[in-house]
Amino acid sequence: MKILVINAGSSSLKYQLYNMTEESVLASGRVERIGMDSSILTHEPADKPEVREVSEILDHVTAVKKVLDALLHPVHGVLQSMNEIEAVGHRIVHGGEVFKSSVLVNAEVKLEIRNLFDLAPLHNPAHMMGIVAVETNMPDVPQAVVFDTAFHQTMPNTSYLYPIPRVLYRRHKVRRYGFHGTSHQYVSEQGAKLLGVPLESLNMISCHIGNGASVTAIKDGKSFDTSMGMTPLEGLMMGTRSGDIDPAIVPYVMNKEELTMSEVNSMLNKHSGMLAISGLSSDMREVQEAIDEGDKNAKLAFDMYTYRMRKYIGAYAAAMNGFDVLIFTAGVGENSSILRKAVCDGLTFFGLELDDAKNAERSKEPRYISTESSRVKVLVVPTNEELLIARDTYKLVQANAKG
Ligand code: AMP
């Protein structure tokens, strides 16, 4: 069975075509600048050279048509017929409280996703455009939706409620939802597999550290608490996002600097975090290079970043009364041995001991980086949200076919 995975943004659309027999990627690519002049399609077939095509792509319907044309192209295509695509799986950022797992798309599901536009105004409308675009181009192909929030729906109310008037939860669903759920779920499953132990028997702390970053406490295999909140702004210090700050700073700064709500929002989301403290970059590689050259602000940004990670890990260790596994994933977590060392060297109290040689190795495979005798196992597990979306879509379509 071949499954197309789509991640639709407001002006972009990324795709991967999976052959589920071997879970291999046949082709991947992206359409950028949808609705602007000079839209770009970059198509990367697995065994052929990459193709780039600049054209006018006015909307998502045309973008999906372009993707299908590329997949079926006589030279750089990977399919003989569109009928080979048996299902399409979409990444959806916000599933609210309605979606506790992935589902097949129908009229009711589309309505529920629309009802969630308020909670994810930048993402869910774009995802919906992706769903409609597939429907238009491939009306008979089943579609599934996989939510970034769904994995965290197992959190108890002690984790997801905020200590503010409860009417705000009842009226407006103000609560912690958490994000990166697909990634936390994928790496926890892969981690348990690597350890050869049932997922349900483990307490894990999973660190998804990329441009956006979140930590999740996974108790008995289920999300128990997570650092991102009602929006992806809460929690860790990130590339450009502040993470946790005293909420009273917002009205204070608005008043002193005469800023509007949207200006403060933009400050906290786009001009804070590592970028603000280093005064240099939100990119961990550039911050590390600057540290090597003796830049004090870059060092401060890095130290604050790793200190805040350790605080969350410590809090979640207490929240679960101990943990067995610490996982690092995403761009920084998978690639920065320096960050992993800075975090782990401050956690020896928990019986966690890093193996410096293993930590320094580079690999695309899931692996241990703790010593043999370390009580807490430390793993690096490359994330693969698209594969989890493809797997969920496959399972749903098969279950539906069996009736
Ligand atoms: P992501 O959002 O998961 O794509 O991660 C992006 C982040 O990963 C950026 O801050 C990159 O600087 C960081 N990153 C990628 N490769 C490396 C590396 N080799 N060392 C340190 N950071 C890296």
PDB file of C-alpha atoms and ligand atoms in Angstrom, residues 208-212 239 274 282-286 288 305 329-337 362 383, ligand 1:
ATOM      1  CA  HIS A 208      12.043  17.287  21.442  1.00  0.00           C
ATOM      2  CA  ILE A 209      14.631  20.014  20.962  1.00  0.00           C
ATOM      3  CA  GLY A 210      14.450  21.777  17.606  1.00  0.00           C
ATOM      4  CA  ASN A 211      13.532  25.320  16.645  1.00  0.00           C
ATOM      5  CA  GLY A 212      10.482  24.704  18.785  1.00  0.00           C
ATOM      6  CA  GLY A 239      15.086  29.456  19.240  1.00  0.00           C
ATOM      7  CA  MET A 274      18.083  32.140  22.193  1.00  0.00           C
ATOM      8  CA  SER A 282      18.106  31.357  16.937  1.00  0.00           C
ATOM      9  CA  ASP A 283      20.119  28.605  15.261  1.00  0.00           C
ATOM     10  CA  MET A 284      21.945  26.351  17.719  1.00  0.00           C
ATOM     11  CA  ARG A 285      24.814  25.731  15.276  1.00  0.00           C
ATOM     12  CA  GLU A 286      25.540  29.459  14.999  1.00  0.00           C
ATOM     13  CA  GLN A 288      27.750  27.074  19.312  1.00  0.00           C
ATOM     14  CA  TYR A 305      18.707  27.088  27.442  1.00  0.00           C
ATOM     15  CA  THR A 329      15.258  14.083  19.549  1.00  0.00           C
ATOM     16  CA  ALA A 330      14.753  16.724  16.778  1.00  0.00           C
ATOM     17  CA  GLY A 331      17.345  19.027  15.137  1.00  0.00           C
ATOM     18  CA  VAL A 332      19.256  20.063  18.261  1.00  0.00           C
ATOM     19  CA  GLY A 333      18.535  16.972  20.369  1.00  0.00           C
ATOM     20  CA  GLU A 334      19.710  14.585  17.656  1.00  0.00           C
ATOM     21  CA  ASN A 335      22.756  16.552  16.531  1.00  0.00           C
ATOM     22  CA  SER A 336      24.213  18.560  19.381  1.00  0.00           C
ATOM     23  CA  SER A 337      26.384  16.323  21.585  1.00  0.00           C
ATOM     24  CA  ARG A 362      27.121  10.549  14.912  1.00  0.00           C
ATOM     25  CA  THR A 383      12.190  11.598  15.150  1.00  0.00           C
TER      26      THR A 383
HETATM   27  P1  AMP B   1      14.272  21.287  13.842  1.00  0.00           P
HETATM   28  O1  AMP B   1      13.304  22.361  14.230  1.00  0.00           O
HETATM   29  O2  AMP B   1      14.000  19.966  14.516  1.00  0.00           O
HETATM   30  O3  AMP B   1      14.482  21.159  12.366  1.00  0.00           O
HETATM   31  O4  AMP B   1      15.708  21.759  14.427  1.00  0.00           O
HETATM   32  C1  AMP B   1      16.346  22.919  13.982  1.00  0.00           C
HETATM   33  C2  AMP B   1      17.479  23.250  14.947  1.00  0.00           C
HETATM   34  O5  AMP B   1      18.420  22.160  14.945  1.00  0.00           O
HETATM   35  C3  AMP B   1      18.281  24.505  14.587  1.00  0.00           C
HETATM   36  O6  AMP B   1      18.452  25.306  15.746  1.00  0.00           O
HETATM   37  C4  AMP B   1      19.621  23.933  14.164  1.00  0.00           C
HETATM   38  O7  AMP B   1      20.682  24.813  14.475  1.00  0.00           O
HETATM   39  C5  AMP B   1      19.723  22.688  15.013  1.00  0.00           C
HETATM   40  N1  AMP B   1      20.746  21.790  14.483  1.00  0.00           N
HETATM   41  C6  AMP B   1      20.736  21.094  13.324  1.00  0.00           C
HETATM   42  N2  AMP B   1      21.923  20.441  13.170  1.00  0.00           N
HETATM   43  C7  AMP B   1      22.681  20.735  14.264  1.00  0.00           C
HETATM   44  C8  AMP B   1      23.995  20.382  14.708  1.00  0.00           C
HETATM   45  N3  AMP B   1      24.769  19.582  13.993  1.00  0.00           N
HETATM   46  N4  AMP B   1      24.439  20.882  15.892  1.00  0.00           N
HETATM   47  C9  AMP B   1      23.662  21.708  16.619  1.00  0.00           C
HETATM   48  N5  AMP B   1      22.415  22.080  16.267  1.00  0.00           N
HETATM   49  C10 AMP B   1      21.928  21.606  15.106  1.00  0.00           C
END
